[in-house]
Coordinates of N, CA, C and O in Angstrom, one line a residue:
X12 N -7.3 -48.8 293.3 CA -6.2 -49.3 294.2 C -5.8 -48.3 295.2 O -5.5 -48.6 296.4
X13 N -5.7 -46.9 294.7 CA -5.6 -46.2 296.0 C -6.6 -46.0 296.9 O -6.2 -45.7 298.0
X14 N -8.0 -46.1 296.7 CA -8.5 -46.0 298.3 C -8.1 -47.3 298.6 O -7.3 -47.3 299.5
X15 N -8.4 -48.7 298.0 CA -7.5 -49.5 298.9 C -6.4 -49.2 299.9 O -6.1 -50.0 300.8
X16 N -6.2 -48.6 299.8 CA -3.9 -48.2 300.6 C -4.8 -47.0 301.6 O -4.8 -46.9 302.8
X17 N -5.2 -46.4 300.8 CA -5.5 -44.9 301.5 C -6.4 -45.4 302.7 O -6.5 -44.7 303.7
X18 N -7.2 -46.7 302.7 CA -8.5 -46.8 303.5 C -8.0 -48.1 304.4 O -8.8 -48.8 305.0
X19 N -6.4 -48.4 304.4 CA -6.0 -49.6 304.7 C -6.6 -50.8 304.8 O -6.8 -51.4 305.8
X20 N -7.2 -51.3 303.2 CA -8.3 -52.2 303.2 C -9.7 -52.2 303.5 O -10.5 -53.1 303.6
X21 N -9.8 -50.6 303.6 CA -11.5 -50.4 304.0 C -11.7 -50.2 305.3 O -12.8 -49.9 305.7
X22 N -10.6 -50.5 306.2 CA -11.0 -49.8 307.8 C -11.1 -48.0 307.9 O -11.2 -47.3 308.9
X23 N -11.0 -47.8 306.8 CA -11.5 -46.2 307.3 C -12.3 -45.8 306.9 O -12.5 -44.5 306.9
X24 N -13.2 -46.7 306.3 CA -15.0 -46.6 306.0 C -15.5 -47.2 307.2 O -16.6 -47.6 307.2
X25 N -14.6 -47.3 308.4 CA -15.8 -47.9 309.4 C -16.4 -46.3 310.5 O -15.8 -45.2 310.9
X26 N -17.6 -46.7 310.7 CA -18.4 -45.3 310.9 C -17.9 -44.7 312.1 O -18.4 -43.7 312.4
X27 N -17.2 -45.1 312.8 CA -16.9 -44.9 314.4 C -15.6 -45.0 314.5 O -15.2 -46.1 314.2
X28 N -14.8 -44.0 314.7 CA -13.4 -43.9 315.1 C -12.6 -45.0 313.8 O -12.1 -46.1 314.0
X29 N -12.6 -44.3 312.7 CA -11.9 -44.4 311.3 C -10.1 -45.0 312.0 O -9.6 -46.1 312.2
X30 N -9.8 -43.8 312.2 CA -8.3 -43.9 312.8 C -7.6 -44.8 314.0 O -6.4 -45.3 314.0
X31 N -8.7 -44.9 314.8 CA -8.2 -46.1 315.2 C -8.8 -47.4 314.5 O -8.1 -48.3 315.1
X32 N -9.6 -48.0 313.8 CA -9.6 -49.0 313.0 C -8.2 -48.8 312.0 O -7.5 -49.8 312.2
X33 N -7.9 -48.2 311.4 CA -6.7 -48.2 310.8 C -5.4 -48.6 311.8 O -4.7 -49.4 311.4
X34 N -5.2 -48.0 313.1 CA -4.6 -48.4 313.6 C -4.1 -50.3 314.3 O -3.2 -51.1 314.7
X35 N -5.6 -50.3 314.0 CA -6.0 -52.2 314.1 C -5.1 -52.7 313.3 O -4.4 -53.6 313.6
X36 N -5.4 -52.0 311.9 CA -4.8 -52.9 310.9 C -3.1 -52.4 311.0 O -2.5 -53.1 310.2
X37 N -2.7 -51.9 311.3 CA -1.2 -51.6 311.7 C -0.8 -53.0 312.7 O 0.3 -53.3 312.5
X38 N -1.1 -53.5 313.3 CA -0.9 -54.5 314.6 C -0.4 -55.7 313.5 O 0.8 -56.0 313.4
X39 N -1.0 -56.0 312.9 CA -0.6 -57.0 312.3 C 0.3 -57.1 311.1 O 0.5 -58.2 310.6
X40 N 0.8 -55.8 310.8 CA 1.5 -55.4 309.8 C 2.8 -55.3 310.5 O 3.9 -55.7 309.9
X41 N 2.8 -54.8 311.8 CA 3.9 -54.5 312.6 C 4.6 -56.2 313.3 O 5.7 -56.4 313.8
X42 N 3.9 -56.9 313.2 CA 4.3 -58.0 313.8 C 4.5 -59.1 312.6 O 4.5 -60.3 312.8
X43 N 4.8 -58.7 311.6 CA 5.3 -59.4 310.2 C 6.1 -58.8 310.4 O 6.9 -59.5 310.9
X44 N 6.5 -57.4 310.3 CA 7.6 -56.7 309.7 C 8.8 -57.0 311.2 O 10.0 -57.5 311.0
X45 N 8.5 -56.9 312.3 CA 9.6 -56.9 314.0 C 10.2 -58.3 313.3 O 11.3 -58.5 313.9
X46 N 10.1 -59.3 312.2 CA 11.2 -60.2 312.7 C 12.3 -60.0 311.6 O 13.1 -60.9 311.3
X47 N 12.3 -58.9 311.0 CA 13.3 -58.4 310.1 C 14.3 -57.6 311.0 O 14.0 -57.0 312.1
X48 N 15.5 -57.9 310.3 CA 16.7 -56.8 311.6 C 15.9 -55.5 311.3 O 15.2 -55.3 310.2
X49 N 16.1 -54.7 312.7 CA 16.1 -53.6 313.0 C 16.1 -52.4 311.7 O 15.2 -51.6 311.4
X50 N 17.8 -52.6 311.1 CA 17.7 -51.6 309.9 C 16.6 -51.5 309.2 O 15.9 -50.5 309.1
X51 N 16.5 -53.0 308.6 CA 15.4 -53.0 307.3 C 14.2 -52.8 307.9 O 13.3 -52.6 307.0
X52 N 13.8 -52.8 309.1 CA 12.2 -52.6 309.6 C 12.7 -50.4 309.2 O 12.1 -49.7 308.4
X53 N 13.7 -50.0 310.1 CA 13.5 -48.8 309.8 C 13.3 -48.6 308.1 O 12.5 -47.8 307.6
X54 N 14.3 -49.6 307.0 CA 13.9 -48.9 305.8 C 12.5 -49.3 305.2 O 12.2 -49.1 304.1
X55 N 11.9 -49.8 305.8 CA 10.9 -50.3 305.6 C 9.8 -49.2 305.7 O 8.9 -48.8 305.0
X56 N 10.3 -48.9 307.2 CA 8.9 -47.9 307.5 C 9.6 -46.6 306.9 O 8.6 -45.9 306.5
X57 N 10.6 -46.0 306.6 CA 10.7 -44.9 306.0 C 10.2 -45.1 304.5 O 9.5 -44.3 303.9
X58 N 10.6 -46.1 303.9 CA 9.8 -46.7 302.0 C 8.1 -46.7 302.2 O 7.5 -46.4 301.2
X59 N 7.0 -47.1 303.6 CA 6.1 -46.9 303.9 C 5.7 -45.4 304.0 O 4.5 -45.2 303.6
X60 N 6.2 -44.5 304.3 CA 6.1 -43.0 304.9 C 5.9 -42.8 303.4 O 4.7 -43.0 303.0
X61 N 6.9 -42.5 302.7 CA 7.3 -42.0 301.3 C 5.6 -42.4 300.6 O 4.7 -41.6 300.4
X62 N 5.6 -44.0 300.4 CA 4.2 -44.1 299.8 C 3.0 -43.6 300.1 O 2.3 -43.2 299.2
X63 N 2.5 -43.6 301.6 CA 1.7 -43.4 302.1 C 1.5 -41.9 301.6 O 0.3 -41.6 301.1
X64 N 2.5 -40.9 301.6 CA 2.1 -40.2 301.4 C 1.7 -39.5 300.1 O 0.8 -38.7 299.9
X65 N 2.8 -40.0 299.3 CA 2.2 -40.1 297.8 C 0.4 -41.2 297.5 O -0.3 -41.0 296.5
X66 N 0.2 -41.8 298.2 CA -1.0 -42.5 298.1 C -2.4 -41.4 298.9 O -3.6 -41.2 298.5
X67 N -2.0 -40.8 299.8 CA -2.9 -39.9 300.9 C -3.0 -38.7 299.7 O -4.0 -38.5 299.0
X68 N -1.8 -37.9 299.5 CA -2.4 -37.3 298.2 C -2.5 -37.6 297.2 O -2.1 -36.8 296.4
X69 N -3.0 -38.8 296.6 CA -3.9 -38.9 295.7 C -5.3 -39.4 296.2 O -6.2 -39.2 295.4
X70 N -5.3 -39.9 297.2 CA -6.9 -40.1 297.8 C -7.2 -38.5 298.3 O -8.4 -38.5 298.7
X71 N -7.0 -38.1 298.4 CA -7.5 -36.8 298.8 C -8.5 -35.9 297.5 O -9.6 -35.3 297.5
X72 N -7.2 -36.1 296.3 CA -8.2 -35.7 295.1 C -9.3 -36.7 295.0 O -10.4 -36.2 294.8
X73 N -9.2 -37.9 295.1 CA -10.5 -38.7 294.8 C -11.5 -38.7 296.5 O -11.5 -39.9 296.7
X74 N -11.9 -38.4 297.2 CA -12.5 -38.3 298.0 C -12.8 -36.8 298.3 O -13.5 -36.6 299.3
X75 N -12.4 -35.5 297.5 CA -13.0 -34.5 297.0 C -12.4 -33.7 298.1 O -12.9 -32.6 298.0
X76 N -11.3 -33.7 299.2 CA -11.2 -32.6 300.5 C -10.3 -33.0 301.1 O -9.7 -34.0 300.8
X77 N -10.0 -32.2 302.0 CA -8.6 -32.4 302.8 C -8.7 -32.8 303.9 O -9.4 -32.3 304.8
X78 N -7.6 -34.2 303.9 CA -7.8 -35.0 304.9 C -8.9 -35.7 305.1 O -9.2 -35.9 306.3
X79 N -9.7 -36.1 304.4 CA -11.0 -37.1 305.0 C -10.7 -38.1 305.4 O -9.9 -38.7 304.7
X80 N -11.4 -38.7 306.9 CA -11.8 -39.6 307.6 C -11.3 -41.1 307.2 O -10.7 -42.0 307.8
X81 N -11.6 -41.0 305.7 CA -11.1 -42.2 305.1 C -9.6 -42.9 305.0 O -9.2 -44.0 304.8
X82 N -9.0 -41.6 305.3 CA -7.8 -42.1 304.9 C -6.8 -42.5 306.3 O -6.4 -41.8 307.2
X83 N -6.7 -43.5 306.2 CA -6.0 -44.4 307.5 C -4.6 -44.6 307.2 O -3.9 -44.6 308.2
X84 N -4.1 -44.7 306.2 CA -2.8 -45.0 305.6 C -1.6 -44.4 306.7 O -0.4 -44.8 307.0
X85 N -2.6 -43.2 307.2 CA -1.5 -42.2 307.9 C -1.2 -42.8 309.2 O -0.2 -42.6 309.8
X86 N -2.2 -43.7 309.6 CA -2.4 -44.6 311.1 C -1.7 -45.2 311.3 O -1.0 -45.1 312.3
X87 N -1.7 -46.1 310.1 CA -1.1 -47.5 310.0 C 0.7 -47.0 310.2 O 1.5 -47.7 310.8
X88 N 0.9 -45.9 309.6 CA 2.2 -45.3 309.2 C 3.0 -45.2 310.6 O 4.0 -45.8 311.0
X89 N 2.1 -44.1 311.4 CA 2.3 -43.5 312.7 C 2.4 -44.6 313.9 O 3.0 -44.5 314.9
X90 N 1.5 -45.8 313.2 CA 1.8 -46.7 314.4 C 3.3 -47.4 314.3 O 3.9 -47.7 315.3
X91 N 3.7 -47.5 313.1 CA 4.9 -48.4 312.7 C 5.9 -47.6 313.4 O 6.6 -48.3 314.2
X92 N 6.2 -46.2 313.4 CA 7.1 -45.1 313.2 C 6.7 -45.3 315.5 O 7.7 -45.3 316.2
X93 N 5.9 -45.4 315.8 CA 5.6 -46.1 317.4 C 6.5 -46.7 317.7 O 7.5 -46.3 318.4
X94 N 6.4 -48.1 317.1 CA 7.0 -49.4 317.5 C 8.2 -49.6 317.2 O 8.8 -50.7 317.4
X95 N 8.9 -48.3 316.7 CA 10.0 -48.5 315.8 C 11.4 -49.1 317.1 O 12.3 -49.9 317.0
X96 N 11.2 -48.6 317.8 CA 12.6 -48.4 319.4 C 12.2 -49.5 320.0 O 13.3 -49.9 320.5
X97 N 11.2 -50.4 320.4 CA 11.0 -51.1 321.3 C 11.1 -52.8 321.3 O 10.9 -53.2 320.2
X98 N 11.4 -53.8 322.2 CA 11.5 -54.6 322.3 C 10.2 -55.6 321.7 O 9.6 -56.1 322.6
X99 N 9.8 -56.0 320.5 CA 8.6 -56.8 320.9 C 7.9 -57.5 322.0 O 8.7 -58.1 322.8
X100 N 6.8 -57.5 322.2 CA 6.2 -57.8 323.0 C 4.6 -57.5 323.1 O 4.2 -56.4 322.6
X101 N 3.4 -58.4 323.7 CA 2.5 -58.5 323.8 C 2.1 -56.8 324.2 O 1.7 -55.9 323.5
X102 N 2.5 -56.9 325.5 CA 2.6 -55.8 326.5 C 3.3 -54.2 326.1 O 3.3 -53.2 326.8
X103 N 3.8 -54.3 324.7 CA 4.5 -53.2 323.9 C 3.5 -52.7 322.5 O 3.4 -51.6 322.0
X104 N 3.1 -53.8 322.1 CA 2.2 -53.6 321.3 C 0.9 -53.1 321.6 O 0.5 -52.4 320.7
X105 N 0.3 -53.2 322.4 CA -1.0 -52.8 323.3 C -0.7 -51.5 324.0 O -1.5 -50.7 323.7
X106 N 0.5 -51.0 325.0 CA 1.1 -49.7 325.2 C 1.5 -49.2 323.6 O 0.4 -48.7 323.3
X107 N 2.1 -49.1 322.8 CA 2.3 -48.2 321.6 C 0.5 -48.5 321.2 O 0.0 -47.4 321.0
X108 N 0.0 -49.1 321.0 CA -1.6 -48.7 320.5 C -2.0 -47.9 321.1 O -2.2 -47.0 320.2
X109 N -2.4 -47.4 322.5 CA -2.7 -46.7 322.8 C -2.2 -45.5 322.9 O -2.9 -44.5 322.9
X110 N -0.6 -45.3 323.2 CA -0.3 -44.2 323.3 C -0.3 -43.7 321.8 O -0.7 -42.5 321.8
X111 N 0.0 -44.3 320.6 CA 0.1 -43.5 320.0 C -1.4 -43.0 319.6 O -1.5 -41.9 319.0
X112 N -2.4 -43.6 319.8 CA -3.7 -43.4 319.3 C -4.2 -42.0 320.5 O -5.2 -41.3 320.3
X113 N -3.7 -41.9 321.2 CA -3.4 -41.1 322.5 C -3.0 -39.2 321.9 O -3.5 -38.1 321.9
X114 N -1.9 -39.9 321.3 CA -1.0 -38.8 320.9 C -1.6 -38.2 319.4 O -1.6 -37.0 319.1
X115 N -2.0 -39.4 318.4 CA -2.9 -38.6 317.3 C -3.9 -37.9 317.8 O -4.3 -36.8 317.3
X116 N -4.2 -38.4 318.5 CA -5.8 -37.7 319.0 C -5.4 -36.0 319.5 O -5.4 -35.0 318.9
X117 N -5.2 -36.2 320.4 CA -4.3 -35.0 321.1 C -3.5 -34.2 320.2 O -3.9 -33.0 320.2
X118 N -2.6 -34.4 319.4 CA -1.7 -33.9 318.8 C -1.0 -32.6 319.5 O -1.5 -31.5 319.4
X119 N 0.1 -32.6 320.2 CA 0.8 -32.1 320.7 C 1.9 -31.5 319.5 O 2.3 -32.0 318.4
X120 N 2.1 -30.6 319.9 CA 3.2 -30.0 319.4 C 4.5 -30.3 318.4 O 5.3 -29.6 318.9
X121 N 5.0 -30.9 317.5 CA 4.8 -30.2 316.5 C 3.7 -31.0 314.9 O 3.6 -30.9 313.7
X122 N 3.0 -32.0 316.4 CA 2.4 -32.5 315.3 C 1.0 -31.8 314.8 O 0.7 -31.7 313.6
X123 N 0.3 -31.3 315.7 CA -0.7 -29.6 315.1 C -0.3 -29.2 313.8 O -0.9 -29.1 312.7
X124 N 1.2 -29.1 314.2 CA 1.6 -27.7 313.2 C 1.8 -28.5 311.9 O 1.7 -27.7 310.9
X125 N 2.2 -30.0 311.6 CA 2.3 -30.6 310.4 C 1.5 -30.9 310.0 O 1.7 -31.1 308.8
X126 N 0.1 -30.9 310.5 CA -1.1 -31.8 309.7 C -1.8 -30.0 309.5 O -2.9 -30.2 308.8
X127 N -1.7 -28.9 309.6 CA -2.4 -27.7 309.3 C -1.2 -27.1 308.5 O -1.8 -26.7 307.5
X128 N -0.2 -26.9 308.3 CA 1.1 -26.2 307.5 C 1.8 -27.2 306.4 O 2.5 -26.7 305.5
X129 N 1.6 -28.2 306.5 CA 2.3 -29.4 305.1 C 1.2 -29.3 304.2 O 0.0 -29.1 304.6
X130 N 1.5 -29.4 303.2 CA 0.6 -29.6 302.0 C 0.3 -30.9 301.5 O 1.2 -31.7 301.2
X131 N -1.0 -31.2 301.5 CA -1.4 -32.4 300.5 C -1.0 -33.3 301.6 O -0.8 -33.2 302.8
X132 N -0.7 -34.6 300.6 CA -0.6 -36.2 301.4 C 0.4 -36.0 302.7 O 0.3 -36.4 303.8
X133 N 1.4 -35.2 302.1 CA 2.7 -34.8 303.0 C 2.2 -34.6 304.9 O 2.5 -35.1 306.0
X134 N 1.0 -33.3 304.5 CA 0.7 -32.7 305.9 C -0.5 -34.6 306.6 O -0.5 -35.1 307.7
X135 N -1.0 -35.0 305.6 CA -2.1 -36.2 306.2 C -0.9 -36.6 307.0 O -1.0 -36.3 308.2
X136 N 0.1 -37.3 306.5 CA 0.6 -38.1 307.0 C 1.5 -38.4 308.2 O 1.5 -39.4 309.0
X137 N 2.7 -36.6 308.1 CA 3.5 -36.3 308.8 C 3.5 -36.1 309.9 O 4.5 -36.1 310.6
X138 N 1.5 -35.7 310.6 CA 1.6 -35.3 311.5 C 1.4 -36.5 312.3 O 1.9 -36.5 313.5
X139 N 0.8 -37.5 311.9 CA 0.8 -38.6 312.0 C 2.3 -39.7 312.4 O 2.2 -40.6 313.3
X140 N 3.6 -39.3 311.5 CA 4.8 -40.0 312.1 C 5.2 -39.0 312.9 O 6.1 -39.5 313.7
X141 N 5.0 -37.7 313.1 CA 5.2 -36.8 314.4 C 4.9 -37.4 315.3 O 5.9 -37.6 316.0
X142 N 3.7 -37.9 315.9 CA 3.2 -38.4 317.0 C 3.5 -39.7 317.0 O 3.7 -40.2 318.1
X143 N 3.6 -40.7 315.9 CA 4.8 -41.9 315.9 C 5.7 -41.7 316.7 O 5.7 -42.3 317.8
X144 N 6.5 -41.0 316.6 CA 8.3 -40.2 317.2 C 8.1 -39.8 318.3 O 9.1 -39.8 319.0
X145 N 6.6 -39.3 319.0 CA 6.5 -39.0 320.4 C 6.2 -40.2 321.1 O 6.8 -40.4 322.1
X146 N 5.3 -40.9 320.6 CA 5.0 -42.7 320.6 C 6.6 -43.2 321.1 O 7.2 -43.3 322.2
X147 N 6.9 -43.4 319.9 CA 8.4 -43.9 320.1 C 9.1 -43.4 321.6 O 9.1 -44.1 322.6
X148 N 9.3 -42.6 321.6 CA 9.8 -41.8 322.7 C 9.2 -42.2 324.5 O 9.8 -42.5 325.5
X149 N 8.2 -42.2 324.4 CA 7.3 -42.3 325.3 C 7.3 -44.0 325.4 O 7.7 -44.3 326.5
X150 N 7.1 -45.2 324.5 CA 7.5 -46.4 325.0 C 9.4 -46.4 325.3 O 9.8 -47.3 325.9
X151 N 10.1 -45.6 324.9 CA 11.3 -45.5 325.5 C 11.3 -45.3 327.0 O 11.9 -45.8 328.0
X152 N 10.6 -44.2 327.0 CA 10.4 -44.0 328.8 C 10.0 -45.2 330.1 O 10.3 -45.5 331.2
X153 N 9.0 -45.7 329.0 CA 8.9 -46.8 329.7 C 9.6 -47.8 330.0 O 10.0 -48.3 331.1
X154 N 9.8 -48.0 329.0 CA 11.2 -49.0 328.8 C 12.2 -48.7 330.2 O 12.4 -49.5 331.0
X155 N 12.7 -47.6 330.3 CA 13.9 -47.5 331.0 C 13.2 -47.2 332.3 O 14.2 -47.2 333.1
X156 N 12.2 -46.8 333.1 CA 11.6 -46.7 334.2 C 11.2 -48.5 333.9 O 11.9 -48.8 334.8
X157 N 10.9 -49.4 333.6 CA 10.8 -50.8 334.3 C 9.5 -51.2 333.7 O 9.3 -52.4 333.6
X158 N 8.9 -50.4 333.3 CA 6.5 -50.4 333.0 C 6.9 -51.8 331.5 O 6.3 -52.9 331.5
X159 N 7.7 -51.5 330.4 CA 7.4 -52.2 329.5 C 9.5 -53.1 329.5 O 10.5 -52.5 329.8
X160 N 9.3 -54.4 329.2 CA 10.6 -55.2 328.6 C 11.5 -54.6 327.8 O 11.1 -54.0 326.9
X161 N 12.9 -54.6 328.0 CA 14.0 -54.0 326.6 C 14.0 -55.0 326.3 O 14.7 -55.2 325.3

């Protein structure tokens, strides 16, 4: 059951860009969860953080190493922790995909420092809702320059 969660249904056994296939499977998770008020989407994705990360370190012992490829849980996380500020929308959903897939990739500042200094599931994940929160931030910008709908 945990590589299930850890592999978000097996998209992080796909051979070519793991993390964004995990992020795939975030899109449709996020558009179940937007027609809940606001609060409960945040307690939602903060009760998702918490497991994820207890689930990432325990796939880490069972996949033998730190941080392997497999583990998408942290994707799916980081995208949610994205989408968290913004208006639904076709056009919001497709901008938070890429920027945040943008921003994992990259890893800016202080998300480097979470996925190399956190221990275990904690560091897989955090660095991951770090660049969520830059995500977030950055579809805010848009938002108020005119590019995406409030």
């Amino acid at each position: 059951m945990t590589k299930i969660a850890a592999t978000a249904l097996g998209a992080g056994y796909c051979p070519v860009a793991p993390g964004t296939a995990g992020t795939v499977v975030a899109v449709p998770i996020y558009l179940v969860l937007i027609h809940q008020p606001r609060w409960l989407y945040v307690l939602t994705v903060v009760t998702a953080t918490v497991l994820a990360c207890r689930v990432a370190d325990r796939a880490e012992a069972l996949f033998g190493r730190r941080d392997p490829p497999q583990i998408v849980i942290d994707e799916v996380v980081g995208y949610l922790w994205t989408m968290v500020a913004v208006a639904p929308s076709w056009a919001s959903v497709v901008a938070g995909f890429f920027v945040f897939r943008l921003l994992d990739i990259l890893k800016p500042f202080p998300v480097d420092w979470a996925q190399r200094r956190l221990p275990g599931g904690v560091g897989v994940v955090m660095d991951d809702v770090a660049a969520g929160l830059y995500g977030a931030l950055t579809l805010m910008i848009l938002v108020l320059l005119g590019v995406l709908p409030s």
